[in-house]
Amino acid sequence: MNDEVKKGLLGIVVDETEVSKVMPEINSLTYRGYAAQDLCAACRFEEVAYLILNKDLPNSIQLKKFEKEERENRELTKNLYEIINHMPKKSHPMDVARTAVSVMGLEDKETSNSSHEANMRKALRIFAKTPTAIAAFYRIRKGKKIIKPKKTLSFSENFFYMCFGKVPEKEIVKAFDVSLILYAEHSFNVSTFTARTITSSLSDIHGAITGAIASLKGPLHGGANEEVMHMMKKIKKPENALKWINEALDKKHVVMGFGHRVYKSGDSRVPTMREYFKKVAKIKKDKIFEKIYDIVEKVMIKRKNIYPNVDYPTGPTYHLMGFDTDFFTPIFVISRITGWSAHIMEQHAANKLIRPLAKYKGSTHRKVLQLNQR
Ligand code: ACO
């Protein structure tokens, strides 16, 4: 047995996928063969969600049908609203999202049916309902009345509406849509691999997505967009930025929103998201976060040769849109459900139980003493 340890599965290719391709050497990312930035320019998020789940872009009839189904499935059961209402107000919204998807699994009539057709139907339901659950908690913890989903609104418009009671200007909705497109899928990242690992035991899609949400919460993964905002708030003013980042690097701190396991000279999603962050900053007449953004980025590249990842521009973008910081990663969830679902179905279609080995380094051959002898 080869017992060379590859900690973090560094550089290990564990399976094949048709969902997306990350190409760090040419700084590119494609979903089902389409460049993510081209999709941002030409499509709404619903079209990309359809692409990821159905393997091709929809024509107008297919899109209409998909959107109709998504809109018709947004509503939660009375039971789930009540459960969310009873959750501790101080809960992290990621924990609420995780629990909500888990409860959806209890309520779904097809939970134990993991056929491709049933998984497609369940993926659609989880995709449609999770934003409603997250927005409901957004309102409840502020002591505000829940706003029910509205069928006349797009996916992004509806999320704003359920959180704030109104839909912002179309440029803001477009920036949000772009962030969802960029967050939708990214090959074998930790949360997707978690979903595939859970699926590999032939467990169900609700369980796999529940586990994926737990994995995404961590600050080394999706949770970084929240950490970026905490950092920017700590820096407070552009005049403080240079000193703050230099001190952080002198103390060997990890700076959130920078670095990536796969991209070593820049995350392919950043240029597009950065452009939309700048657009939102202009609309919101913000100069502070834009300046802090540029200063920290410049120092990170100059001193460490480490580039921002997509969480760096999404953090301040969501802040300027008015979302509470701890809702940034749940926004990531409502988008990544598409990628997770596609991978779960891909895993089911060509499954092999995921079961790596470990090199044992504990004590060996110890004699068991009776309780009264220990
Ligand atoms: N700030 C400071 N130093 C860093 C950073 C950073 N953000 N990222 C990497 N480094 C340094 C490490 O300290 C290490 O230095 P050393 O060799 O002197 O010890 C070196 O670069 C290599 O870093 P690793 O952590 O070993 O690289 P790995 O590929 O395992 O990590 C990771 C990638 C976890 C994303 C890392 O860059 C990190 O912690 N970044 C901050 C968290 C973050 O932004 N996560 C979001 C990822 S993107 C996403 O999930 C959407």
CSV table of C-alpha atoms in Angstrom, one decimal, residues 29-374:
chain,number,residue,atom,x,y,z
A,29,LEU,CA,-13.9,29.1,-15.9
A,30,THR,CA,-16.6,27.4,-18.0
A,31,TYR,CA,-20.0,26.0,-17.1
A,32,ARG,CA,-20.9,23.2,-19.5
A,33,GLY,CA,-18.4,24.7,-21.9
A,34,TYR,CA,-19.6,28.3,-21.7
A,35,ALA,CA,-17.3,31.0,-20.2
A,36,ALA,CA,-18.7,32.3,-17.0
A,37,GLN,CA,-18.1,35.9,-17.9
A,38,ASP,CA,-19.9,35.5,-21.2
A,39,LEU,CA,-22.9,34.0,-19.3
A,40,CYS,CA,-22.8,37.1,-17.0
A,41,ALA,CA,-22.9,39.4,-20.0
A,42,ALA,CA,-25.7,37.5,-21.9
A,43,CYS,CA,-27.9,35.7,-19.4
A,44,ARG,CA,-30.0,36.1,-16.4
A,45,PHE,CA,-29.3,33.9,-13.4
A,46,GLU,CA,-32.3,31.6,-14.2
A,47,GLU,CA,-30.8,30.8,-17.6
A,48,VAL,CA,-27.5,29.8,-16.0
A,49,ALA,CA,-29.3,27.7,-13.3
A,50,TYR,CA,-31.1,25.9,-16.1
A,51,LEU,CA,-27.8,25.4,-18.0
A,52,ILE,CA,-26.1,23.9,-14.9
A,53,LEU,CA,-29.0,21.5,-14.1
A,54,ASN,CA,-30.0,20.6,-17.7
A,55,LYS,CA,-26.6,20.6,-19.4
A,56,ASP,CA,-27.5,23.3,-22.0
A,57,LEU,CA,-28.9,26.8,-22.2
A,58,PRO,CA,-32.7,27.0,-22.5
A,59,ASN,CA,-34.6,28.3,-25.5
A,60,SER,CA,-37.4,30.7,-24.6
A,61,ILE,CA,-40.0,28.0,-24.2
A,62,GLN,CA,-37.8,25.9,-21.9
A,63,LEU,CA,-36.9,29.0,-19.9
A,64,LYS,CA,-40.5,30.0,-19.4
A,65,LYS,CA,-41.4,26.5,-18.1
A,66,PHE,CA,-38.4,26.4,-15.8
A,67,GLU,CA,-39.2,29.9,-14.4
A,68,LYS,CA,-42.8,29.0,-13.9
A,69,GLU,CA,-41.8,25.9,-11.9
A,70,GLU,CA,-39.3,27.8,-9.8
A,71,ARG,CA,-41.9,30.6,-9.1
A,72,GLU,CA,-44.6,28.1,-8.2
A,73,ASN,CA,-42.4,26.2,-5.7
A,74,ARG,CA,-41.1,29.2,-3.8
A,75,GLU,CA,-43.6,29.0,-1.0
A,76,LEU,CA,-42.7,27.2,2.3
A,77,THR,CA,-45.1,25.0,4.4
A,78,LYS,CA,-46.7,26.6,7.4
A,79,ASN,CA,-44.6,24.2,9.4
A,80,LEU,CA,-41.3,25.4,8.1
A,81,TYR,CA,-42.3,29.1,8.6
A,82,GLU,CA,-43.1,28.2,12.2
A,83,ILE,CA,-39.8,26.3,12.7
A,84,ILE,CA,-37.9,29.3,11.3
A,85,ASN,CA,-39.9,31.6,13.5
A,86,HIS,CA,-38.8,29.6,16.6
A,87,MET,CA,-35.1,29.5,15.8
A,88,PRO,CA,-33.0,31.5,18.2
A,89,LYS,CA,-32.7,35.0,16.8
A,90,LYS,CA,-28.9,34.9,17.3
A,91,SER,CA,-28.5,31.9,15.1
A,92,HIS,CA,-26.1,32.3,12.2
A,93,PRO,CA,-28.2,32.4,9.0
A,94,MET,CA,-26.1,29.7,7.5
A,95,ASP,CA,-27.2,27.4,10.3
A,96,VAL,CA,-30.8,28.4,9.6
A,97,ALA,CA,-30.4,27.7,5.9
A,98,ARG,CA,-28.8,24.3,6.7
A,99,THR,CA,-31.7,23.4,9.1
A,100,ALA,CA,-34.3,24.7,6.7
A,101,VAL,CA,-33.0,22.4,3.9
A,102,SER,CA,-32.9,19.5,6.3
A,103,VAL,CA,-36.6,20.2,7.2
A,104,MET,CA,-37.5,20.4,3.5
A,105,GLY,CA,-36.1,16.8,3.3
A,106,LEU,CA,-38.5,15.7,6.1
A,107,GLU,CA,-41.4,17.3,4.3
A,108,ASP,CA,-40.6,16.2,0.7
A,109,LYS,CA,-42.7,13.3,-0.5
A,110,GLU,CA,-39.8,12.1,-2.7
A,111,THR,CA,-37.0,12.2,-0.2
A,112,SER,CA,-36.2,8.5,-0.6
A,113,ASN,CA,-36.5,8.5,-4.4
A,114,SER,CA,-33.0,9.2,-5.8
A,115,SER,CA,-33.8,8.6,-9.5
A,116,HIS,CA,-32.6,11.2,-11.8
A,117,GLU,CA,-36.1,12.5,-12.5
A,118,ALA,CA,-37.0,12.7,-8.8
A,119,ASN,CA,-33.6,14.4,-8.1
A,120,MET,CA,-34.4,17.0,-10.8
A,121,ARG,CA,-37.7,17.8,-9.2
A,122,LYS,CA,-36.2,17.9,-5.7
A,123,ALA,CA,-33.3,20.1,-6.8
A,124,LEU,CA,-35.9,22.6,-8.3
A,125,ARG,CA,-37.8,22.6,-5.1
A,126,ILE,CA,-34.7,23.2,-2.9
A,127,PHE,CA,-33.6,25.9,-5.3
A,128,ALA,CA,-37.0,27.7,-5.2
A,129,LYS,CA,-37.6,27.4,-1.5
A,130,THR,CA,-34.2,28.1,0.1
A,131,PRO,CA,-34.2,31.9,-0.7
A,132,THR,CA,-37.7,32.1,0.9
A,133,ALA,CA,-36.4,30.4,4.1
A,134,ILE,CA,-33.3,32.7,4.3
A,135,ALA,CA,-35.3,35.9,3.6
A,136,ALA,CA,-37.9,34.8,6.2
A,137,PHE,CA,-35.2,34.6,8.9
A,138,TYR,CA,-33.8,37.9,7.7
A,139,ARG,CA,-37.2,39.5,8.5
A,140,ILE,CA,-38.0,37.5,11.6
A,141,ARG,CA,-34.8,38.3,13.5
A,142,LYS,CA,-35.3,42.0,12.9
A,143,GLY,CA,-38.8,41.6,14.4
A,144,LYS,CA,-40.4,42.4,11.0
A,145,LYS,CA,-43.3,40.6,9.3
A,146,ILE,CA,-42.3,37.9,6.8
A,147,ILE,CA,-42.8,38.9,3.2
A,148,LYS,CA,-44.1,36.1,1.1
A,149,PRO,CA,-42.6,35.4,-2.4
A,150,LYS,CA,-44.1,37.1,-5.4
A,151,LYS,CA,-44.5,35.1,-8.6
A,152,THR,CA,-44.3,38.1,-10.9
A,153,LEU,CA,-40.7,38.8,-9.9
A,154,SER,CA,-37.4,37.2,-11.2
A,155,PHE,CA,-35.3,35.0,-8.8
A,156,SER,CA,-33.1,38.0,-7.8
A,157,GLU,CA,-35.8,40.6,-7.7
A,158,ASN,CA,-37.9,38.3,-5.5
A,159,PHE,CA,-35.0,37.8,-3.1
A,160,PHE,CA,-34.6,41.6,-2.6
A,161,TYR,CA,-38.4,41.9,-2.3
A,162,MET,CA,-38.6,39.2,0.4
A,163,CYS,CA,-35.8,40.8,2.4
A,164,PHE,CA,-36.5,44.5,2.0
A,165,GLY,CA,-40.1,44.8,0.7
A,166,LYS,CA,-39.0,46.4,-2.5
A,167,VAL,CA,-36.9,45.8,-5.6
A,168,PRO,CA,-33.9,48.1,-6.2
A,169,GLU,CA,-32.9,49.7,-9.5
A,170,LYS,CA,-32.2,47.3,-12.3
A,171,GLU,CA,-28.4,47.9,-12.3
A,172,ILE,CA,-28.3,46.6,-8.6
A,173,VAL,CA,-30.5,43.6,-9.6
A,174,LYS,CA,-28.1,42.9,-12.5
A,175,ALA,CA,-25.0,43.1,-10.2
A,176,PHE,CA,-26.7,40.6,-7.8
A,177,ASP,CA,-27.6,38.3,-10.7
A,178,VAL,CA,-24.0,38.4,-11.8
A,179,SER,CA,-22.8,37.5,-8.4
A,180,LEU,CA,-25.2,34.5,-8.4
A,181,ILE,CA,-23.9,33.4,-11.8
A,182,LEU,CA,-20.3,33.6,-10.6
A,183,TYR,CA,-21.1,31.7,-7.4
A,184,ALA,CA,-23.2,29.0,-9.1
A,185,GLU,CA,-20.5,26.4,-9.7
A,186,HIS,CA,-16.8,25.8,-9.3
A,187,SER,CA,-15.9,22.1,-9.8
A,188,PHE,CA,-14.6,20.0,-6.9
A,189,ASN,CA,-14.5,22.7,-4.2
A,190,VAL,CA,-14.9,21.6,-0.6
A,191,SER,CA,-18.7,22.0,-0.3
A,192,THR,CA,-19.3,20.3,-3.7
A,193,PHE,CA,-16.9,17.5,-2.8
A,194,THR,CA,-18.8,17.2,0.5
A,195,ALA,CA,-22.1,16.9,-1.4
A,196,ARG,CA,-20.6,14.2,-3.7
A,197,THR,CA,-19.1,12.3,-0.7
A,198,ILE,CA,-22.5,12.2,1.0
A,199,THR,CA,-24.1,11.2,-2.3
A,200,SER,CA,-21.6,8.4,-2.8
A,201,SER,CA,-23.1,6.3,0.0
A,202,LEU,CA,-26.4,6.7,-2.0
A,203,SER,CA,-27.8,9.1,0.5
A,204,ASP,CA,-30.4,11.7,-0.6
A,205,ILE,CA,-30.1,15.1,-2.2
A,206,HIS,CA,-31.5,17.0,0.9
A,207,GLY,CA,-28.9,15.4,3.1
A,208,ALA,CA,-26.1,16.1,0.6
A,209,ILE,CA,-27.1,19.8,0.3
A,210,THR,CA,-27.5,20.1,4.1
A,211,GLY,CA,-23.9,18.9,4.4
A,212,ALA,CA,-22.7,21.1,1.6
A,213,ILE,CA,-24.1,24.2,3.4
A,214,ALA,CA,-22.3,23.3,6.6
A,215,SER,CA,-19.1,23.0,4.6
A,216,LEU,CA,-19.6,26.3,2.8
A,217,LYS,CA,-20.0,28.1,6.1
A,218,GLY,CA,-16.3,27.9,7.0
A,219,PRO,CA,-14.2,31.0,6.6
A,220,LEU,CA,-11.7,29.2,4.3
A,221,HIS,CA,-14.5,28.6,1.8
A,222,GLY,CA,-17.8,30.6,1.4
A,223,GLY,CA,-17.6,32.2,4.8
A,224,ALA,CA,-14.8,34.3,3.5
A,225,ASN,CA,-17.2,36.9,1.9
A,226,GLU,CA,-18.4,37.7,5.4
A,227,GLU,CA,-14.8,37.9,6.8
A,228,VAL,CA,-13.9,40.3,4.0
A,229,MET,CA,-16.6,42.7,5.2
A,230,HIS,CA,-15.5,42.4,8.9
A,231,MET,CA,-12.0,43.3,7.7
A,232,MET,CA,-13.2,46.3,5.7
A,233,LYS,CA,-15.3,47.5,8.6
A,234,LYS,CA,-12.3,47.2,11.0
A,235,ILE,CA,-10.2,49.2,8.5
A,236,LYS,CA,-13.0,51.8,8.5
A,237,LYS,CA,-11.3,54.5,6.4
A,238,PRO,CA,-9.0,54.3,3.4
A,239,GLU,CA,-6.3,56.3,5.4
A,240,ASN,CA,-6.1,53.3,7.7
A,241,ALA,CA,-5.8,50.6,5.0
A,242,LEU,CA,-2.1,50.6,4.3
A,243,LYS,CA,-1.1,50.4,8.0
A,244,TRP,CA,-3.7,47.7,8.7
A,245,ILE,CA,-2.8,45.4,5.9
A,246,ASN,CA,1.0,45.8,6.4
A,247,GLU,CA,0.6,45.0,10.1
A,248,ALA,CA,-1.6,42.0,9.3
A,249,LEU,CA,1.0,40.6,7.0
A,250,ASP,CA,3.8,41.4,9.5
A,251,LYS,CA,1.9,39.3,12.0
A,252,LYS,CA,1.5,36.5,9.4
A,253,HIS,CA,-2.3,36.7,9.5
A,254,VAL,CA,-4.4,35.1,6.8
A,255,VAL,CA,-6.2,37.9,4.9
A,256,MET,CA,-9.7,36.7,4.0
A,257,GLY,CA,-10.8,37.0,0.3
A,258,PHE,CA,-7.3,36.3,-0.9
A,259,GLY,CA,-5.7,33.2,-2.2
A,260,HIS,CA,-7.1,30.1,-3.8
A,261,ARG,CA,-6.3,26.4,-3.8
A,262,VAL,CA,-6.5,26.2,-7.6
A,263,TYR,CA,-5.9,29.8,-8.9
A,264,LYS,CA,-2.5,31.0,-8.1
A,265,SER,CA,-2.3,34.1,-10.2
A,266,GLY,CA,-5.9,35.4,-10.0
A,267,ASP,CA,-9.4,34.1,-9.7
A,268,SER,CA,-11.1,34.1,-13.1
A,269,ARG,CA,-14.4,35.4,-11.5
A,270,VAL,CA,-12.8,38.5,-9.9
A,271,PRO,CA,-12.5,40.8,-13.0
A,272,THR,CA,-16.3,40.5,-13.7
A,273,MET,CA,-17.3,40.8,-10.1
A,274,ARG,CA,-14.9,43.7,-9.5
A,275,GLU,CA,-16.5,45.6,-12.4
A,276,TYR,CA,-20.0,45.1,-10.9
A,277,PHE,CA,-18.7,46.1,-7.4
A,278,LYS,CA,-17.4,49.3,-8.9
A,279,LYS,CA,-20.8,49.9,-10.6
A,280,VAL,CA,-22.7,49.4,-7.3
A,281,ALA,CA,-20.2,51.6,-5.4
A,282,LYS,CA,-20.9,54.4,-8.0
A,283,ILE,CA,-24.7,54.0,-7.7
A,284,LYS,CA,-24.5,54.0,-3.9
A,285,LYS,CA,-22.0,57.0,-4.1
A,286,ASP,CA,-19.5,55.0,-2.0
A,287,LYS,CA,-15.8,55.8,-2.2
A,288,ILE,CA,-14.7,54.3,1.1
A,289,PHE,CA,-14.9,50.6,0.4
A,290,GLU,CA,-13.7,51.0,-3.2
A,291,LYS,CA,-10.5,52.7,-2.0
A,292,ILE,CA,-9.9,50.2,0.8
A,293,TYR,CA,-10.5,47.5,-1.8
A,294,ASP,CA,-7.8,48.9,-4.0
A,295,ILE,CA,-5.2,49.5,-1.3
A,296,VAL,CA,-5.5,46.1,0.3
A,297,GLU,CA,-5.4,44.3,-3.1
A,298,LYS,CA,-2.3,46.3,-4.2
A,299,VAL,CA,-0.3,45.4,-1.0
A,300,MET,CA,-1.4,41.7,-1.1
A,301,ILE,CA,-0.1,41.4,-4.6
A,302,LYS,CA,3.1,43.4,-4.0
A,303,ARG,CA,4.1,41.8,-0.7
A,304,LYS,CA,2.8,38.3,-1.1
A,305,ASN,CA,1.9,37.8,-4.8
A,306,ILE,CA,-1.5,36.6,-3.6
A,307,TYR,CA,-4.5,37.7,-5.6
A,308,PRO,CA,-8.1,38.2,-4.5
A,309,ASN,CA,-10.7,35.5,-4.9
A,310,VAL,CA,-14.4,36.1,-5.8
A,311,ASP,CA,-15.3,36.6,-2.1
A,312,TYR,CA,-13.3,39.8,-2.0
A,313,PRO,CA,-15.5,41.9,-4.4
A,314,THR,CA,-18.8,40.2,-3.4
A,315,GLY,CA,-18.4,41.1,0.3
A,316,PRO,CA,-18.5,44.9,-0.1
A,317,THR,CA,-21.0,44.6,-3.0
A,318,TYR,CA,-23.6,42.8,-0.8
A,319,HIS,CA,-22.9,45.4,2.0
A,320,LEU,CA,-23.6,48.3,-0.3
A,321,MET,CA,-26.8,46.5,-1.5
A,322,GLY,CA,-28.0,46.7,2.1
A,323,PHE,CA,-27.6,43.0,3.3
A,324,ASP,CA,-26.5,42.2,6.8
A,325,THR,CA,-22.9,40.8,6.7
A,326,ASP,CA,-23.9,37.3,8.1
A,327,PHE,CA,-26.3,36.9,5.1
A,328,PHE,CA,-23.5,37.1,2.5
A,329,THR,CA,-22.7,33.3,2.7
A,330,PRO,CA,-26.4,32.3,2.6
A,331,ILE,CA,-26.7,34.3,-0.6
A,332,PHE,CA,-23.8,32.1,-1.9
A,333,VAL,CA,-25.9,29.1,-0.9
A,334,ILE,CA,-29.0,30.1,-3.0
A,335,SER,CA,-26.8,30.2,-6.0
A,336,ARG,CA,-24.5,27.2,-5.4
A,337,ILE,CA,-27.5,24.9,-4.9
A,338,THR,CA,-27.5,24.7,-8.7
A,339,GLY,CA,-23.9,23.4,-8.9
A,340,TRP,CA,-24.3,21.1,-5.9
A,341,SER,CA,-27.4,19.6,-7.4
A,342,ALA,CA,-25.8,19.0,-10.8
A,343,HIS,CA,-22.8,17.3,-9.1
A,344,ILE,CA,-25.1,15.2,-6.9
A,345,MET,CA,-26.9,13.9,-10.0
A,346,GLU,CA,-23.6,13.3,-11.8
A,347,GLN,CA,-22.4,11.3,-8.8
A,348,HIS,CA,-25.5,9.2,-8.8
A,349,ALA,CA,-25.2,8.5,-12.5
A,350,ALA,CA,-21.7,7.0,-12.1
A,351,ASN,CA,-21.3,6.3,-8.5
A,352,LYS,CA,-18.4,4.9,-6.6
A,353,LEU,CA,-18.3,5.0,-2.8
A,354,ILE,CA,-15.8,7.7,-1.8
A,355,ARG,CA,-13.6,6.1,0.9
A,356,PRO,CA,-10.0,7.3,1.1
A,357,LEU,CA,-7.3,5.7,3.3
A,358,ALA,CA,-5.4,7.2,6.2
A,359,LYS,CA,-1.9,6.5,7.4
A,360,TYR,CA,-2.2,5.5,11.0
A,361,LYS,CA,0.1,7.2,13.4
A,362,GLY,CA,-1.3,6.4,16.8
A,363,SER,CA,-0.2,3.9,19.5
A,364,THR,CA,-0.1,0.2,18.5
A,365,HIS,CA,-0.7,-3.0,20.4
A,366,ARG,CA,-1.8,-1.6,23.8
A,367,LYS,CA,-3.0,-4.1,26.3
A,368,VAL,CA,-6.6,-3.4,27.6
A,369,LEU,CA,-6.6,-3.2,31.4
A,370,GLN,CA,-9.7,-3.9,33.4
A,371,LEU,CA,-11.6,-0.8,34.6
A,372,ASN,CA,-10.3,-1.3,38.2
A,373,GLN,CA,-6.7,-1.5,37.0
A,374,ARG,CA,-6.6,1.8,35.0
